[in-house]
Amino acid sequence: NGGNGVHSLWKPLNLPGTLLGANAQGYMFSTNYDYPHDLMRSHDDGETWETVLTGSIGNLTISNEGRIFVFSHNTMTVMYSDDNGDTWQQTNLISPCGMMDAPRLFATTNDIIVGWTQNGEIFWTLDGGDSWNGTILEFMEEHQEISDLLVSEDGDVYVSVWYYIGPNIGVYHSTLTDMQNWEIAAFEDVGVKDMAFDPDGNVVCGVNFGGDFSGFEHVPGFYAFWANRVGIADNGIIYKTAMTMYDRAVLAYSLDHGEHFYNTVEDLPVSQPAPGGEDGFLSKGYDNHLYFLGN
């Protein structure tokens, strides 16, 4: 709420494991603590949970049309649902990249899905999963990681590369019609941990390490500031986590693309992440609800 003095803005949720996201119909999705991690669903703010997909589940992403996609380690395919997880369909086998380690997904439309692994493998489909292509980012060096990936509605693809030191880190750009040739787009030699599009299409980056990085940088189309995780609401307000004590955190917000941050009024309890949990996870769900999971 932007620190206007209103308290009790946050409601604690009962989670069976790691929160993966929420959709426009008010369903929350989570994995459970037990292995293999099943996909579970709640429609009553976490009071009750039901299993909707069994198996070793990767991350969850939702397309602009509302289709839900998850990666199944059991079948090495992407599964999708158009009815809030009641039924699931399976795409064709993702063969170009073989056995992938902890893949993640980003969907723009129901037809376009791009996935990646931290070690530099990228795979994508332009026909809803009937056929898949794959590539490996050759410019990445040992120990460097892909930390995030974004795809715009116009087909621009951005990957952020992170590590403590070394060249070839920053934000790289290609297109869905290419995906073989990548060029540095912004923040060269800066370790980027997280990215998000703002409502105007700018790429907003959370930077964890950056040598001479000043704490806030702006180049046309790109913004960067210190943060492990970045969340942006539909009205353009940027959120990040700010620690106040070892077991407490506040949500900080910015109205100027990250040049200045202000803390919201409430301290939030910080818990240990579930297996595969995201550090400082922040997601926007139905009715502009924000979901936050401590680190």
Short mmCIF file of C-alpha atoms in Angstrom, two decimals:
data_model
loop_
_atom_site.label_atom_id
_atom_site.label_comp_id
_atom_site.label_asym_id
_atom_site.label_seq_id
_atom_site.Cartn_x
_atom_site.Cartn_y
_atom_site.Cartn_z
CA ASN A 1 0.00 0.00 0.00
CA GLY A 2 3.01 2.30 -0.24
CA GLY A 3 3.55 2.99 3.44
CA ASN A 4 0.49 5.19 4.04
CA GLY A 5 0.07 4.08 7.64
CA VAL A 6 -2.49 1.36 6.97
CA HIS A 7 -1.59 -1.77 8.92
CA SER A 8 -2.56 -5.43 8.52
CA LEU A 9 -2.22 -5.33 4.77
CA TRP A 10 -0.64 -8.78 4.66
CA LYS A 11 -2.32 -12.08 5.41
CA PRO A 12 -0.20 -15.15 6.23
CA LEU A 13 -0.91 -18.13 3.97
CA ASN A 14 -0.64 -21.82 4.74
CA LEU A 15 1.58 -23.34 2.05
CA PRO A 16 2.35 -27.03 1.51
CA GLY A 17 5.74 -26.11 0.03
CA THR A 18 6.95 -23.56 -2.48
CA LEU A 19 4.55 -20.97 -3.89
CA LEU A 20 4.78 -21.01 -7.68
CA GLY A 21 2.20 -18.38 -8.60
CA ALA A 22 -1.45 -17.38 -8.79
CA ASN A 23 -3.78 -16.83 -11.73
CA ALA A 24 -6.56 -14.41 -12.58
CA GLN A 25 -9.24 -16.83 -11.37
CA GLY A 26 -7.91 -16.75 -7.81
CA TYR A 27 -6.13 -20.13 -7.78
CA MET A 28 -2.77 -20.39 -6.02
CA PHE A 29 -0.32 -23.08 -7.13
CA SER A 30 2.40 -24.64 -5.01
CA THR A 31 4.63 -27.68 -4.84
CA ASN A 32 4.70 -29.83 -1.74
CA TYR A 33 7.69 -30.47 0.48
CA ASP A 34 7.89 -34.19 -0.27
CA TYR A 35 9.81 -35.56 -3.24
CA PRO A 36 8.79 -35.86 -5.99
CA HIS A 37 7.24 -32.39 -5.80
CA ASP A 38 3.59 -32.60 -6.91
CA LEU A 39 1.66 -29.57 -8.11
CA MET A 40 -1.00 -28.49 -5.62
CA ARG A 41 -3.82 -25.96 -5.92
CA SER A 42 -5.85 -23.80 -3.55
CA HIS A 43 -8.89 -21.62 -4.20
CA ASP A 44 -9.49 -20.50 -0.60
CA ASP A 45 -6.37 -18.49 0.20
CA GLY A 46 -4.41 -21.56 1.22
CA GLU A 47 -6.88 -23.00 3.71
CA THR A 48 -7.09 -26.26 1.74
CA TRP A 49 -4.89 -27.74 -0.98
CA GLU A 50 -5.44 -30.46 -3.56
CA THR A 51 -3.01 -32.25 -5.86
CA VAL A 52 -3.69 -31.48 -9.53
CA LEU A 53 -0.57 -32.92 -11.16
CA THR A 54 1.63 -35.73 -9.88
CA GLY A 55 5.33 -36.00 -10.53
CA SER A 56 8.51 -33.97 -10.29
CA ILE A 57 7.36 -30.46 -11.18
CA GLY A 58 9.52 -27.53 -12.24
CA ASN A 59 8.39 -23.92 -12.26
CA LEU A 60 5.01 -22.62 -13.38
CA THR A 61 4.26 -19.85 -15.86
CA ILE A 62 1.00 -18.44 -17.20
CA SER A 63 0.52 -17.08 -20.72
CA ASN A 64 -1.26 -13.85 -21.59
CA GLU A 65 -4.32 -15.93 -22.50
CA GLY A 66 -4.31 -17.67 -19.11
CA ARG A 67 -2.94 -21.08 -20.09
CA ILE A 68 -0.89 -22.62 -17.29
CA PHE A 69 2.41 -24.30 -18.18
CA VAL A 70 4.64 -26.45 -15.99
CA PHE A 71 7.69 -28.56 -16.74
CA SER A 72 7.44 -32.25 -15.81
CA HIS A 73 10.74 -33.94 -15.01
CA ASN A 74 9.01 -37.31 -15.18
CA THR A 75 8.13 -36.98 -18.86
CA MET A 76 10.71 -34.31 -19.86
CA THR A 77 7.85 -32.39 -21.43
CA VAL A 78 5.84 -29.25 -20.80
CA MET A 79 2.34 -29.87 -19.45
CA TYR A 80 -0.42 -27.30 -19.85
CA SER A 81 -3.95 -26.67 -18.60
CA ASP A 82 -6.72 -24.36 -19.79
CA ASP A 83 -9.09 -25.06 -16.88
CA ASN A 84 -7.13 -23.97 -13.78
CA GLY A 85 -5.43 -27.34 -13.49
CA ASP A 86 -8.48 -29.63 -13.65
CA THR A 87 -7.11 -31.38 -16.75
CA TRP A 88 -3.67 -31.41 -18.36
CA GLN A 89 -2.28 -31.93 -21.84
CA GLN A 90 1.27 -32.92 -22.73
CA THR A 91 3.42 -31.28 -25.38
CA ASN A 92 5.83 -33.27 -27.51
CA LEU A 93 9.16 -34.41 -26.10
CA ILE A 94 11.84 -31.74 -25.76
CA SER A 95 14.64 -33.65 -27.44
CA PRO A 96 17.18 -31.05 -28.65
CA CYS A 97 18.49 -30.32 -25.16
CA GLY A 98 18.48 -33.83 -23.70
CA MET A 99 18.38 -34.23 -19.92
CA MET A 100 18.09 -30.70 -18.60
CA ASP A 101 18.89 -29.58 -15.07
CA ALA A 102 16.15 -27.56 -13.34
CA PRO A 103 14.60 -25.96 -16.43
CA ARG A 104 12.41 -22.88 -16.12
CA LEU A 105 9.73 -21.55 -18.47
CA PHE A 106 8.48 -18.22 -19.77
CA ALA A 107 5.27 -18.09 -21.85
CA THR A 108 3.97 -15.13 -23.80
CA THR A 109 1.04 -16.66 -25.69
CA ASN A 110 -0.39 -20.16 -25.74
CA ASP A 111 1.87 -20.96 -28.69
CA ILE A 112 5.16 -19.38 -27.64
CA ILE A 113 7.08 -20.92 -24.75
CA VAL A 114 10.77 -20.38 -24.06
CA GLY A 115 12.62 -22.40 -21.46
CA TRP A 116 16.13 -22.26 -20.09
CA THR A 117 18.50 -23.83 -17.63
CA GLN A 118 21.06 -22.03 -15.52
CA ASN A 119 23.95 -23.64 -17.38
CA GLY A 120 23.07 -21.93 -20.67
CA GLU A 121 20.64 -24.25 -22.47
CA ILE A 122 17.64 -22.61 -24.15
CA PHE A 123 14.71 -24.42 -25.76
CA TRP A 124 11.60 -22.98 -27.34
CA THR A 125 8.44 -23.68 -29.30
CA LEU A 126 6.42 -21.40 -31.56
CA ASP A 127 3.55 -23.84 -32.10
CA GLY A 128 2.38 -24.70 -28.61
CA GLY A 129 4.76 -27.59 -28.11
CA ASP A 130 4.26 -29.59 -31.32
CA SER A 131 7.91 -28.97 -32.19
CA TRP A 132 10.86 -27.74 -30.14
CA ASN A 133 14.19 -26.13 -30.95
CA GLY A 134 17.22 -25.81 -28.72
CA THR A 135 20.55 -24.05 -28.47
CA ILE A 136 23.38 -23.46 -26.02
CA LEU A 137 24.75 -20.01 -25.26
CA GLU A 138 28.33 -20.37 -26.40
CA PHE A 139 29.49 -17.05 -24.97
CA MET A 140 28.85 -18.13 -21.38
CA GLU A 141 31.92 -19.12 -19.38
CA GLU A 142 32.36 -21.66 -16.62
CA HIS A 143 30.39 -20.94 -13.45
CA GLN A 144 28.31 -18.24 -15.12
CA GLU A 145 24.54 -18.70 -14.91
CA ILE A 146 21.42 -17.61 -16.74
CA SER A 147 19.49 -15.98 -13.91
CA ASP A 148 16.35 -14.97 -15.81
CA LEU A 149 14.74 -14.79 -19.26
CA LEU A 150 12.09 -12.50 -20.75
CA VAL A 151 10.20 -12.59 -24.07
CA SER A 152 8.33 -9.53 -25.31
CA GLU A 153 5.14 -9.61 -27.36
CA ASP A 154 7.22 -8.42 -30.33
CA GLY A 155 9.51 -11.47 -30.13
CA ASP A 156 12.49 -9.87 -28.40
CA VAL A 157 14.27 -12.30 -26.08
CA TYR A 158 16.44 -11.14 -23.19
CA VAL A 159 18.59 -13.30 -20.94
CA SER A 160 20.40 -12.07 -17.86
CA VAL A 161 23.75 -13.66 -16.99
CA TRP A 162 25.10 -13.55 -13.46
CA TYR A 163 28.20 -14.45 -11.52
CA TYR A 164 30.42 -12.74 -8.97
CA ILE A 165 33.18 -11.87 -11.42
CA GLY A 166 34.11 -12.29 -15.05
CA PRO A 167 33.25 -10.99 -18.51
CA ASN A 168 30.18 -11.89 -20.54
CA ILE A 169 27.71 -11.02 -17.81
CA GLY A 170 24.84 -8.56 -18.13
CA VAL A 171 21.68 -8.55 -20.28
CA TYR A 172 21.85 -10.18 -23.74
CA HIS A 173 19.35 -9.90 -26.58
CA SER A 174 18.15 -12.03 -29.46
CA THR A 175 14.82 -12.65 -31.21
CA LEU A 176 12.47 -15.59 -31.51
CA THR A 177 13.32 -15.82 -35.22
CA ASP A 178 17.03 -16.16 -34.45
CA MET A 179 18.05 -17.44 -30.99
CA GLN A 180 21.53 -18.28 -32.30
CA ASN A 181 23.10 -14.82 -32.31
CA TRP A 182 23.20 -12.93 -29.04
CA GLU A 183 24.47 -9.41 -28.39
CA ILE A 184 25.03 -7.54 -25.16
CA ALA A 185 22.07 -5.19 -24.69
CA ALA A 186 22.74 -3.46 -21.37
CA PHE A 187 24.85 -3.47 -18.20
CA GLU A 188 27.93 -5.17 -19.60
CA ASP A 189 30.09 -6.75 -16.86
CA VAL A 190 27.25 -6.34 -14.35
CA GLY A 191 25.82 -9.44 -12.67
CA VAL A 192 22.04 -9.35 -13.12
CA LYS A 193 19.94 -11.53 -10.81
CA ASP A 194 16.38 -10.85 -11.95
CA MET A 195 14.44 -9.06 -14.69
CA ALA A 196 10.89 -7.89 -15.34
CA PHE A 197 9.04 -5.85 -17.95
CA ASP A 198 7.39 -2.65 -16.78
CA PRO A 199 4.06 -1.58 -18.38
CA ASP A 200 5.95 0.47 -20.97
CA GLY A 201 8.12 -2.43 -22.11
CA ASN A 202 11.33 -1.37 -20.36
CA VAL A 203 13.50 -4.12 -18.92
CA VAL A 204 13.94 -3.56 -15.18
CA CYS A 205 16.86 -5.44 -13.61
CA GLY A 206 17.85 -6.41 -10.10
CA VAL A 207 21.64 -6.36 -9.79
CA ASN A 208 23.51 -8.42 -7.21
CA PHE A 209 27.08 -7.65 -8.26
CA GLY A 210 28.46 -5.09 -10.60
CA GLY A 211 32.03 -3.95 -9.99
CA ASP A 212 31.75 -0.17 -10.37
CA PHE A 213 27.94 -0.28 -10.42
CA SER A 214 26.68 2.86 -8.69
CA GLY A 215 23.43 1.48 -7.30
CA PHE A 216 21.15 2.83 -10.03
CA GLU A 217 21.71 2.95 -13.76
CA HIS A 218 19.53 3.88 -16.71
CA VAL A 219 20.11 3.36 -20.40
CA PRO A 220 17.32 3.69 -22.98
CA GLY A 221 14.92 0.83 -22.39
CA PHE A 222 16.73 -0.57 -19.33
CA TYR A 223 16.91 0.19 -15.60
CA ALA A 224 19.05 -1.49 -12.93
CA PHE A 225 19.32 -1.23 -9.14
CA TRP A 226 20.49 -3.38 -6.23
CA ALA A 227 18.05 -6.27 -5.71
CA ASN A 228 17.91 -10.05 -5.79
CA ARG A 229 14.27 -10.12 -6.91
CA VAL A 230 12.12 -7.62 -8.79
CA GLY A 231 8.33 -7.43 -8.96
CA ILE A 232 6.31 -4.88 -10.95
CA ALA A 233 2.60 -4.20 -10.58
CA ASP A 234 0.32 -3.23 -13.46
CA ASN A 235 0.50 0.42 -12.40
CA GLY A 236 4.30 0.39 -12.75
CA ILE A 237 5.23 0.38 -9.06
CA ILE A 238 8.44 -1.64 -8.56
CA TYR A 239 8.85 -3.84 -5.50
CA LYS A 240 11.88 -5.49 -3.92
CA THR A 241 12.73 -7.04 -0.58
CA ALA A 242 14.59 -5.10 2.10
CA MET A 243 15.92 -6.87 5.20
CA THR A 244 15.49 -5.10 8.55
CA MET A 245 16.66 -7.86 10.91
CA TYR A 246 17.88 -11.42 10.47
CA ASP A 247 14.35 -12.81 10.58
CA ARG A 248 12.29 -9.85 9.39
CA ALA A 249 11.87 -8.11 6.06
CA VAL A 250 9.91 -5.28 4.54
CA LEU A 251 8.75 -4.81 1.01
CA ALA A 252 10.33 -1.72 -0.53
CA TYR A 253 8.69 0.13 -3.43
CA SER A 254 9.79 2.62 -6.04
CA LEU A 255 7.81 5.09 -8.13
CA ASP A 256 10.75 6.13 -10.34
CA HIS A 257 12.05 2.89 -11.87
CA GLY A 258 14.24 2.10 -8.89
CA GLU A 259 16.14 5.34 -8.42
CA HIS A 260 14.60 5.75 -4.95
CA PHE A 261 13.02 3.08 -2.74
CA TYR A 262 10.73 3.47 0.26
CA ASN A 263 9.80 0.78 2.78
CA THR A 264 6.20 -0.25 3.31
CA VAL A 265 4.96 -0.02 6.88
CA GLU A 266 4.84 -3.67 7.87
CA ASP A 267 7.64 -6.04 8.80
CA LEU A 268 7.10 -9.46 7.23
CA PRO A 269 8.31 -12.73 8.73
CA VAL A 270 11.08 -14.34 6.71
CA SER A 271 10.99 -18.12 6.54
CA GLN A 272 13.40 -20.66 5.13
CA PRO A 273 12.61 -21.44 1.49
CA ALA A 274 11.09 -24.73 0.52
CA PRO A 275 13.12 -27.00 -1.77
CA GLY A 276 13.57 -25.12 -5.02
CA GLY A 277 12.13 -21.98 -3.43
CA GLU A 278 12.87 -18.53 -4.78
CA ASP A 279 14.74 -16.04 -2.64
CA GLY A 280 12.42 -13.12 -1.98
CA PHE A 281 9.81 -14.44 -4.40
CA LEU A 282 7.19 -11.86 -5.37
CA SER A 283 4.23 -12.45 -7.63
CA LYS A 284 1.12 -10.56 -8.65
CA GLY A 285 -2.04 -12.64 -8.73
CA TYR A 286 -5.76 -12.08 -9.19
CA ASP A 287 -7.37 -8.75 -8.27
CA ASN A 288 -3.89 -7.20 -7.96
CA HIS A 289 -3.01 -9.31 -4.92
CA LEU A 290 0.71 -9.48 -4.19
CA TYR A 291 2.28 -12.69 -2.95
CA PHE A 292 5.58 -12.60 -1.07
CA LEU A 293 7.73 -15.51 0.10
CA GLY A 294 10.75 -14.85 2.35
CA ASN A 295 14.04 -15.96 1.77
#
